[in-house]
PDB file of C-alpha atoms in Angstrom:
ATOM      1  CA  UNK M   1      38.254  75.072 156.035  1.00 60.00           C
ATOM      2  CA  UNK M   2      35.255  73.848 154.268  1.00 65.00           C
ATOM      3  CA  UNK M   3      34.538  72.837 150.833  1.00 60.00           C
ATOM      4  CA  UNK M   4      32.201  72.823 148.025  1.00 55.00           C
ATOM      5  CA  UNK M   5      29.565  69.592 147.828  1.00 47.00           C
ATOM      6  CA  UNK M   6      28.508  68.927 144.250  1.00 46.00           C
ATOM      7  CA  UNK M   7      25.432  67.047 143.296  1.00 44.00           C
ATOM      8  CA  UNK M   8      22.115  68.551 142.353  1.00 47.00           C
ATOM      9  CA  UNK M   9      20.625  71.265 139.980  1.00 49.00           C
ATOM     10  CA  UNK M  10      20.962  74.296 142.196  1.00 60.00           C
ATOM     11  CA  UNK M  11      24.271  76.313 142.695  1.00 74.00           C
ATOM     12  CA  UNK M  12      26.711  74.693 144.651  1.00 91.00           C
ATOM     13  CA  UNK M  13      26.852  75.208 148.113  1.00 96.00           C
ATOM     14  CA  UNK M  14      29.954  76.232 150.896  1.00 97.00           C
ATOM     15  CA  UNK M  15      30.289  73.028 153.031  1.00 95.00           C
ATOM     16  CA  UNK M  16      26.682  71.695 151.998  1.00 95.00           C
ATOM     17  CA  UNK M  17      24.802  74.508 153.657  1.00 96.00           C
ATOM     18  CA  UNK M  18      25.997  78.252 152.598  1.00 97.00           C
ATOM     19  CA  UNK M  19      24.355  79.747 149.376  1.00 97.00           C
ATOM     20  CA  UNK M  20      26.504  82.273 148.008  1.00 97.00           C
ATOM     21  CA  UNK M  21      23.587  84.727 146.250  1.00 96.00           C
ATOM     22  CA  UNK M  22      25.441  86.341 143.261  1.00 95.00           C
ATOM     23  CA  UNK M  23      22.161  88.427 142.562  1.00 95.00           C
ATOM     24  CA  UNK M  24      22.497  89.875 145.994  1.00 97.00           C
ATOM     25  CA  UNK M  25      26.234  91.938 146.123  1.00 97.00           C
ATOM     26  CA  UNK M  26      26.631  93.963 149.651  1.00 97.00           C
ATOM     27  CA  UNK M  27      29.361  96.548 148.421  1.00 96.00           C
ATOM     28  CA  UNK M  28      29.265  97.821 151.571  1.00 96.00           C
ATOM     29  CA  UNK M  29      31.887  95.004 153.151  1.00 97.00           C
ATOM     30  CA  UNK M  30      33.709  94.354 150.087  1.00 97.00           C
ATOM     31  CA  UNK M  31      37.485  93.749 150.764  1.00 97.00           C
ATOM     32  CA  UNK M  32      39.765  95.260 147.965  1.00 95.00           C
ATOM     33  CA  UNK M  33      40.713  91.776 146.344  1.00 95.00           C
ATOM     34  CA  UNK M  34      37.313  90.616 147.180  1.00 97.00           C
ATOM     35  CA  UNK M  35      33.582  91.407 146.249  1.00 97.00           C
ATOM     36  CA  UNK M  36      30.780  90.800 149.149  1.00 98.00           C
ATOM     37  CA  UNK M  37      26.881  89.157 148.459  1.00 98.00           C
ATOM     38  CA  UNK M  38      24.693  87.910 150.980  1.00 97.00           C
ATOM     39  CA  UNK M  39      24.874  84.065 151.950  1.00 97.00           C
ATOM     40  CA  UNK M  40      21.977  82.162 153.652  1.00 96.00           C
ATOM     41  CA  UNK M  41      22.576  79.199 155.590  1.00 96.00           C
ATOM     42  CA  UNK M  42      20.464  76.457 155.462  1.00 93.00           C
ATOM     43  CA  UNK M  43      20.753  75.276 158.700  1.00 92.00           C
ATOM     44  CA  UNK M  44      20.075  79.005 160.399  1.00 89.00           C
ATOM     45  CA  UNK M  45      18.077  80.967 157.987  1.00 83.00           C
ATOM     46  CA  UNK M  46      17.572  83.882 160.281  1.00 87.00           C
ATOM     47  CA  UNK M  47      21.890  84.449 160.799  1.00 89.00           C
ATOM     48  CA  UNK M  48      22.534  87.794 158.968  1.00 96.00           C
ATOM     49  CA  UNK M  49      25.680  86.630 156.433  1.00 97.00           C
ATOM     50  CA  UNK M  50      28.094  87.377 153.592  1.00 98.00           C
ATOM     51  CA  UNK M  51      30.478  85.842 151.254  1.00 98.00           C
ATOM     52  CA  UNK M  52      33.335  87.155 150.356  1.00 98.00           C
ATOM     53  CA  UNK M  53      34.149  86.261 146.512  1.00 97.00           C
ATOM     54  CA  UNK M  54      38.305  86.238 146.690  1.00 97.00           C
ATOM     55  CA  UNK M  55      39.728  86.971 143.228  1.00 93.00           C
ATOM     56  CA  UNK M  56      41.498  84.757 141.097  1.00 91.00           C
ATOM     57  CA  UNK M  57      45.266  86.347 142.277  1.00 90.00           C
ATOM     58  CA  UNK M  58      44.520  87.571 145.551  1.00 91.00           C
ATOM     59  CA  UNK M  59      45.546  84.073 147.016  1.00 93.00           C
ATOM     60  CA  UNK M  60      43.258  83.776 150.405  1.00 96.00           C
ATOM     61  CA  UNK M  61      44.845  83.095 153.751  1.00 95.00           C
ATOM     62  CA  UNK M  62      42.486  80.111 154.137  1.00 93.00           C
ATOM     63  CA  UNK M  63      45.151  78.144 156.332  1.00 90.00           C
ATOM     64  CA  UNK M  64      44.654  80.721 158.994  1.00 91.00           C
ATOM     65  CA  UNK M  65      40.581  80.286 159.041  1.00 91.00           C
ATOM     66  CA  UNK M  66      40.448  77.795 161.589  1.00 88.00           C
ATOM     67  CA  UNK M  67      43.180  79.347 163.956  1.00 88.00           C
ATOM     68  CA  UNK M  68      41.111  83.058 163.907  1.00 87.00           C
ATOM     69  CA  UNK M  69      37.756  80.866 164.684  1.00 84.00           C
ATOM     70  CA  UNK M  70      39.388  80.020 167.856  1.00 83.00           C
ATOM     71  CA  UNK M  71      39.975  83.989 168.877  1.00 79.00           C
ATOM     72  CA  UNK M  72      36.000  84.768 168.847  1.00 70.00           C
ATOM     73  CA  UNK M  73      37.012  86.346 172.333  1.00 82.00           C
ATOM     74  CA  UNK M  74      38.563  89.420 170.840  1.00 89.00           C
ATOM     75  CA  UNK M  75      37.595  92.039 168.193  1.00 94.00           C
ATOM     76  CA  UNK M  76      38.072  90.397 164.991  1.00 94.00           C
ATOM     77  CA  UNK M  77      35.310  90.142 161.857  1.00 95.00           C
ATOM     78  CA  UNK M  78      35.999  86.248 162.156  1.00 92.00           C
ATOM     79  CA  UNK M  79      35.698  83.979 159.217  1.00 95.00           C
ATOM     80  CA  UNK M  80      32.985  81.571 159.915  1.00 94.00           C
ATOM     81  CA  UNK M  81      33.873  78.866 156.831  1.00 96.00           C
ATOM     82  CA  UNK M  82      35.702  79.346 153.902  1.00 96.00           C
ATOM     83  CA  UNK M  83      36.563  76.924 150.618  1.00 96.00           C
ATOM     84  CA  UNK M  84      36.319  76.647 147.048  1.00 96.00           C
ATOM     85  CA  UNK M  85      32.613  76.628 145.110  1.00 96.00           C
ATOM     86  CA  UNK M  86      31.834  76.920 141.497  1.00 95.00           C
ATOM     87  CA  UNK M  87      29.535  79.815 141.619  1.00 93.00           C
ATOM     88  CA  UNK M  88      28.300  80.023 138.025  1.00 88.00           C
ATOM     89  CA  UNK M  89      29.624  78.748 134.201  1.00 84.00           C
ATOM     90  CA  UNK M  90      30.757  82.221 133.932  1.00 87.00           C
ATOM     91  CA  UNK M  91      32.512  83.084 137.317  1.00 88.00           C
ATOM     92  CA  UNK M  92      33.350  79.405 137.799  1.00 91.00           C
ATOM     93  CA  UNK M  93      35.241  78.112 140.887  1.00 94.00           C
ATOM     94  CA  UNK M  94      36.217  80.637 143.271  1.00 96.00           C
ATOM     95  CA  UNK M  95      37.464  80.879 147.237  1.00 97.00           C
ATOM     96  CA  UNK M  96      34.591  81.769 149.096  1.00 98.00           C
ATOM     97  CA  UNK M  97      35.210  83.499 153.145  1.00 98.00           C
ATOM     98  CA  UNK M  98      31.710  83.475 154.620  1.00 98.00           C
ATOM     99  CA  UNK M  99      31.362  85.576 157.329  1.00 97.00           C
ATOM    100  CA  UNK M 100      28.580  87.425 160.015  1.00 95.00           C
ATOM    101  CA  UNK M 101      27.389  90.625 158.882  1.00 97.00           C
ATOM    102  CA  UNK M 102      29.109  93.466 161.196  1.00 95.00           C
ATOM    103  CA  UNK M 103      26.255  94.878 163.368  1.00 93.00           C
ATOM    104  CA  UNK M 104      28.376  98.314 162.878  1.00 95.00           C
ATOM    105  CA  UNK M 105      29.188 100.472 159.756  1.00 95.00           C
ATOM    106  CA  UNK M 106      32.349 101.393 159.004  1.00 95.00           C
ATOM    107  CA  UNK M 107      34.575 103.951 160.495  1.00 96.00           C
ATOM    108  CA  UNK M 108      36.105 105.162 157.865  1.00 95.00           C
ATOM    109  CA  UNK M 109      34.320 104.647 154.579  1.00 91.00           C
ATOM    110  CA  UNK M 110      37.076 104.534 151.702  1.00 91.00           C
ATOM    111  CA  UNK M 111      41.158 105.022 151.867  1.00 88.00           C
ATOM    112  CA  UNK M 112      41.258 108.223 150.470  1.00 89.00           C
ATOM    113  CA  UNK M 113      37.601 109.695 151.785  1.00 90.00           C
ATOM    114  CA  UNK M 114      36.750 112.252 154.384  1.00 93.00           C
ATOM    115  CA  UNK M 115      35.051 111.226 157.803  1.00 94.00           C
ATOM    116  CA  UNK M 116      34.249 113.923 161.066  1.00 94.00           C
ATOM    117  CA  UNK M 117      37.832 113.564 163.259  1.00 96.00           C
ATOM    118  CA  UNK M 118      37.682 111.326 165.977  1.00 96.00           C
ATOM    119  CA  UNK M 119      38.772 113.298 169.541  1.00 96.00           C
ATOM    120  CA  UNK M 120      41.612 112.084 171.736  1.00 97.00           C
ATOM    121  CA  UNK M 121      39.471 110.984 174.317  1.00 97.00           C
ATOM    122  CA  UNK M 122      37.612 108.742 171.528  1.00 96.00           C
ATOM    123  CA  UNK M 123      40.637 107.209 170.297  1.00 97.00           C
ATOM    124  CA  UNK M 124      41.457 106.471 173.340  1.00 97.00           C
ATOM    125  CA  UNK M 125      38.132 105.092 174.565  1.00 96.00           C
ATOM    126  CA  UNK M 126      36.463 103.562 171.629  1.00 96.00           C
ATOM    127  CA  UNK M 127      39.372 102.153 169.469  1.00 97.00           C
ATOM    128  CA  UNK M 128      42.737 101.629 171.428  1.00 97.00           C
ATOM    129  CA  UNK M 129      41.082 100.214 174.553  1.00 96.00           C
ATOM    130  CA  UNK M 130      39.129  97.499 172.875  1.00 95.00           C
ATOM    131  CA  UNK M 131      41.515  96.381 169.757  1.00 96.00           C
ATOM    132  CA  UNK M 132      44.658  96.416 172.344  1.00 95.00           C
ATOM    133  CA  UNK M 133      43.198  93.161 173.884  1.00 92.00           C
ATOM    134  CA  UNK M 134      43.331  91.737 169.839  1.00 93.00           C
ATOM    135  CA  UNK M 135      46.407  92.774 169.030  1.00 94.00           C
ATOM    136  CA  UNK M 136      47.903  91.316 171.606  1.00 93.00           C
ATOM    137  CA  UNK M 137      46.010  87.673 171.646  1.00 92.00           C
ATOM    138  CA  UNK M 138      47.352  87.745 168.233  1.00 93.00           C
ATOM    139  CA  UNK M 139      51.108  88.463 169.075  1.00 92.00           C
ATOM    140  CA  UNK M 140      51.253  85.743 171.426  1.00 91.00           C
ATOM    141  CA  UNK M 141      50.036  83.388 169.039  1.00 89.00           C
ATOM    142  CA  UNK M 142      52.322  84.680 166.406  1.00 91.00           C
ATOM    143  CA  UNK M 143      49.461  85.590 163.811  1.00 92.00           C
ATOM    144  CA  UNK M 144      49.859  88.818 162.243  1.00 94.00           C
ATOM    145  CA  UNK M 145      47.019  90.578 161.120  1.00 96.00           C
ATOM    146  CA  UNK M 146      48.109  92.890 158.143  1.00 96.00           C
ATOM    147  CA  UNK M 147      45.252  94.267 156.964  1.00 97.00           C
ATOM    148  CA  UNK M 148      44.654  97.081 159.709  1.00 98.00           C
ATOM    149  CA  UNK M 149      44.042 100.453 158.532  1.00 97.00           C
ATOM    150  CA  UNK M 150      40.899 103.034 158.880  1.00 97.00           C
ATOM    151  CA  UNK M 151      38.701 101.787 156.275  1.00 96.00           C
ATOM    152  CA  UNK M 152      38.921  98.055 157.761  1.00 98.00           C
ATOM    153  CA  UNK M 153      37.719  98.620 161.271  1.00 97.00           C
ATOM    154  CA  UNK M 154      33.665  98.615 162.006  1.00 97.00           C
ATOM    155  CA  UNK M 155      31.899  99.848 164.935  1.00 96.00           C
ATOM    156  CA  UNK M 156      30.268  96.746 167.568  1.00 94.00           C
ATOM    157  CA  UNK M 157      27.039  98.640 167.277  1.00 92.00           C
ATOM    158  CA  UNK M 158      25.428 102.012 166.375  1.00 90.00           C
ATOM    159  CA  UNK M 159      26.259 103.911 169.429  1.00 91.00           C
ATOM    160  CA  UNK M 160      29.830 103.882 168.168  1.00 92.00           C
ATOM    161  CA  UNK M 161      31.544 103.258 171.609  1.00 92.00           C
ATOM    162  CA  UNK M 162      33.680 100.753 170.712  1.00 94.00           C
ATOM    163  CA  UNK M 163      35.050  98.975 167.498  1.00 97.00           C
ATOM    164  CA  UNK M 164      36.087  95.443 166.263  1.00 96.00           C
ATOM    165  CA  UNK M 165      38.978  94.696 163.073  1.00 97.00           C
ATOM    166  CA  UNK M 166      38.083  94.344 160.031  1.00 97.00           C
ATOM    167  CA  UNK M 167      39.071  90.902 158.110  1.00 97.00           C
ATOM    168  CA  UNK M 168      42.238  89.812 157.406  1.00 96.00           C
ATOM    169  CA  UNK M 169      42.231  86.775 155.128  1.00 96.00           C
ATOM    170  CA  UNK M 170      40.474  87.225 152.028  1.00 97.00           C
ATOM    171  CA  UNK M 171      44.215  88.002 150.185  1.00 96.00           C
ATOM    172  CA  UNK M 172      47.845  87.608 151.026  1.00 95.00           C
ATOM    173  CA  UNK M 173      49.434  89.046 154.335  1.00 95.00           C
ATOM    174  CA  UNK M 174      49.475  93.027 153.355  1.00 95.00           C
ATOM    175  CA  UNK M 175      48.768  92.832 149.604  1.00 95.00           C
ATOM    176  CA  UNK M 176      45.338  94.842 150.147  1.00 94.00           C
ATOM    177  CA  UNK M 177      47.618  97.712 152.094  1.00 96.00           C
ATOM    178  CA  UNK M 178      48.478 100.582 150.933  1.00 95.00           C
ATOM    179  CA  UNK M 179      51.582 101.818 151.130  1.00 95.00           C
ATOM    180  CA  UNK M 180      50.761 104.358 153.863  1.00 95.00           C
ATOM    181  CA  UNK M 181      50.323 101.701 155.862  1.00 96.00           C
ATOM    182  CA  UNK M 182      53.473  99.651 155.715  1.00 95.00           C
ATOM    183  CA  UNK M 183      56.827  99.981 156.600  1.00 92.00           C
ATOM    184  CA  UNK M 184      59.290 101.145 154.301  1.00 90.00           C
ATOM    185  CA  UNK M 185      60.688  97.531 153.501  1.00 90.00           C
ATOM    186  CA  UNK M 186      57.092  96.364 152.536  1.00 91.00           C
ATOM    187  CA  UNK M 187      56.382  99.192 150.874  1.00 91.00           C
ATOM    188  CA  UNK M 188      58.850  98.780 148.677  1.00 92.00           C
ATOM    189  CA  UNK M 189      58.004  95.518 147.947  1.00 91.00           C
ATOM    190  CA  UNK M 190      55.759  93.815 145.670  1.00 91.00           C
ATOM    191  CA  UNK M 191      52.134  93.756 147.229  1.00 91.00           C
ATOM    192  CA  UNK M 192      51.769  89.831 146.584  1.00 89.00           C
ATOM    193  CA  UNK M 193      55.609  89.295 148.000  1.00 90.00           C
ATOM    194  CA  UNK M 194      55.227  91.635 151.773  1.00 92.00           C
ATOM    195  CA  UNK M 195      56.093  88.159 153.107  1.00 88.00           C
ATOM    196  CA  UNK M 196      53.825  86.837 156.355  1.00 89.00           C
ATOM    197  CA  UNK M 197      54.457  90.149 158.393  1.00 89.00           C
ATOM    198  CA  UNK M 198      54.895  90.611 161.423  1.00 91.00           C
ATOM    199  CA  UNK M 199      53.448  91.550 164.794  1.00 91.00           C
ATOM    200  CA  UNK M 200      55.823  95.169 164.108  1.00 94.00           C
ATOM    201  CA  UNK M 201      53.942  95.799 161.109  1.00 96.00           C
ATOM    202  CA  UNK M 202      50.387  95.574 162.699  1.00 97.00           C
ATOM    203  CA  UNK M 203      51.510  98.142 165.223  1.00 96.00           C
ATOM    204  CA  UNK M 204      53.134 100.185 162.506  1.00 96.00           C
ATOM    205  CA  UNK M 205      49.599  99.924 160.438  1.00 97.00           C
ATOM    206  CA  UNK M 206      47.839 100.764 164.094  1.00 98.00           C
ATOM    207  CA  UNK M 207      49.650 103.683 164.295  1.00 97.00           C
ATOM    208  CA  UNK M 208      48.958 105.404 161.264  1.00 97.00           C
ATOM    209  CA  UNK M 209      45.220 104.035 161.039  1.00 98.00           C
ATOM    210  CA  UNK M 210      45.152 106.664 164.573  1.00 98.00           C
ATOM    211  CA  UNK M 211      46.738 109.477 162.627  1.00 97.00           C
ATOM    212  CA  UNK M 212      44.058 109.191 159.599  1.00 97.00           C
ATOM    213  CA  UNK M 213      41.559 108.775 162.584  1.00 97.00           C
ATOM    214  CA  UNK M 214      42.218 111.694 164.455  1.00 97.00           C
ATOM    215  CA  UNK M 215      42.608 114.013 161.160  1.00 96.00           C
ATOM    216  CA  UNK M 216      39.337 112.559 159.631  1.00 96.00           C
ATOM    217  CA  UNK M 217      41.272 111.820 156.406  1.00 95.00           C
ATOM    218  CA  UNK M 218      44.436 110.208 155.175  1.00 93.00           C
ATOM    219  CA  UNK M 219      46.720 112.903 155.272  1.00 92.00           C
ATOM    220  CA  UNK M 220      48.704 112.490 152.536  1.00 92.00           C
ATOM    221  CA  UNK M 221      46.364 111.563 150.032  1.00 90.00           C
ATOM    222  CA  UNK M 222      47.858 114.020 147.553  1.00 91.00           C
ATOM    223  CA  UNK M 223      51.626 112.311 147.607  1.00 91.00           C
ATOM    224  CA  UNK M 224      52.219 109.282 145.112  1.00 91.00           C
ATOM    225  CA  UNK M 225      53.693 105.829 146.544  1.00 89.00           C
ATOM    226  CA  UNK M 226      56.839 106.899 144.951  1.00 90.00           C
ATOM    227  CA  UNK M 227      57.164 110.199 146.448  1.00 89.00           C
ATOM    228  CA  UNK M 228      56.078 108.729 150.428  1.00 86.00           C
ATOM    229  CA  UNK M 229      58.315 106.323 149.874  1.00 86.00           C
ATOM    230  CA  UNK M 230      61.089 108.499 148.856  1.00 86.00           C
ATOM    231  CA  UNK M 231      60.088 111.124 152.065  1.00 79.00           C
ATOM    232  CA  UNK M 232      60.359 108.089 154.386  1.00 68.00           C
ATOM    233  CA  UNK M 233      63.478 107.073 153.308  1.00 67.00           C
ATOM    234  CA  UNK M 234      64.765 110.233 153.786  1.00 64.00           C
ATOM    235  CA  UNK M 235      63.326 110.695 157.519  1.00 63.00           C
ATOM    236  CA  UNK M 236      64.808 107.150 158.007  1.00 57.00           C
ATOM    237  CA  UNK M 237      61.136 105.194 159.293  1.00 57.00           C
TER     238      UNK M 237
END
């Protein structure tokens, strides 16, 4: 993990080379504990990059940077650098996760929006097929992911044949998830205290993230926490 370097009249800058501009915001890749603007490197002004601006309680997973840079292999948004920077006197110090721009949009624009349904064939082709390989790089090397769900995965490119995972890091293991996508225990539980997760709870959050898929929308966008949490303790899941 980087760090701030101090010194100088300008803004402070992520590991001495990463310009966090606060006048440009992307909300297009903002996390929901984290706000995106652009970021030029010094060293490689052409790279297309953002910053993700962690908030004060979302407590960043920046021990895990380093061990996700090593997966660049498999479909993960990968954290390039990450650290603390005082952005401004009224911001002030914040974590920082600076990161590639995806060369894909979105597949699914907001939790609770409406998208055309993705086929069978298309699930199978363009989203299990090439995030299996991920998911289970990551089980091996006992890192759980907790942050998978529709509206944190991004097509590679704009023919849409295949996808990548969104990131995972800006906030504690699962406190961005909602509770549609964890497992009654989490669920239950305080977003900030879901614990480190496990590799069971990615493939619980995979498997829903294919039901919202396939119907286009999240299908029970109309039922309270309280009231899918009661229905799945009834059904026993």
């Amino acid at each position: 993990m980087g760090g701030g370097v101090g010194g100088g009249s300008g803004p402070e800058l992520l590991s001495g080379r990463y310009a966090i501009q606060m006048d440009k915001p992307m909300p297009q890749l903002d996390s929901p504990l984290a706000k995106a603007y652009s970021v030029t490197d010094s060293r490689a002004t052409s790279r297309s990059m953002f910053g993700l601006v962690c908030g004060i309680d979302s407590l960043p997973r920046t021990e895990i940077v380093a061990q996700f840079a090593r997966l660049r292999r498999i479909p993960v948004l990968t954290a390039i650098d990450a650290g603390a920077v005082t952005l401004s006197d009224t911001i002030g110090r914040r974590v920082v996760i600076v990161f590639e721009v995806p060369t894909g949009e979105r597949v699914h624009a907001s939790l609770n929006g409406e998208m055309s349904p993705l086929r069978e064939d298309e699930i199978v082709r363009h989203v299990i097929k090439p995030l299996m390989p991920a998911l289970k790089e990551m089980s091996s090397r006992f890192i759980a992911h907790r942050a998978i769900r529709a509206d944190n995965i991004y097509y590679t490119d704009a023919s849409r044949k295949a996808v990548i995972f969104g990131e995972c890091v800006s906030s504690m293991p699962g406190m961005s998830q909602p509770v549609l996508y964890e497992p009654i225990d989490a669920g239950m539980a305080k977003p900030s205290g879901r614990g480190p997760g496990l590799v069971s709870d990615d493939l619980y959050a995979f498997g829903v993230m294919l039901v919202v898929l396939l119907a286009g929308c999240n299908p029970v966008a109309d039922m309270s926490d309280q009231d899918l949490l009661a229905r799945d303790r009834k059904s026993g899941v």
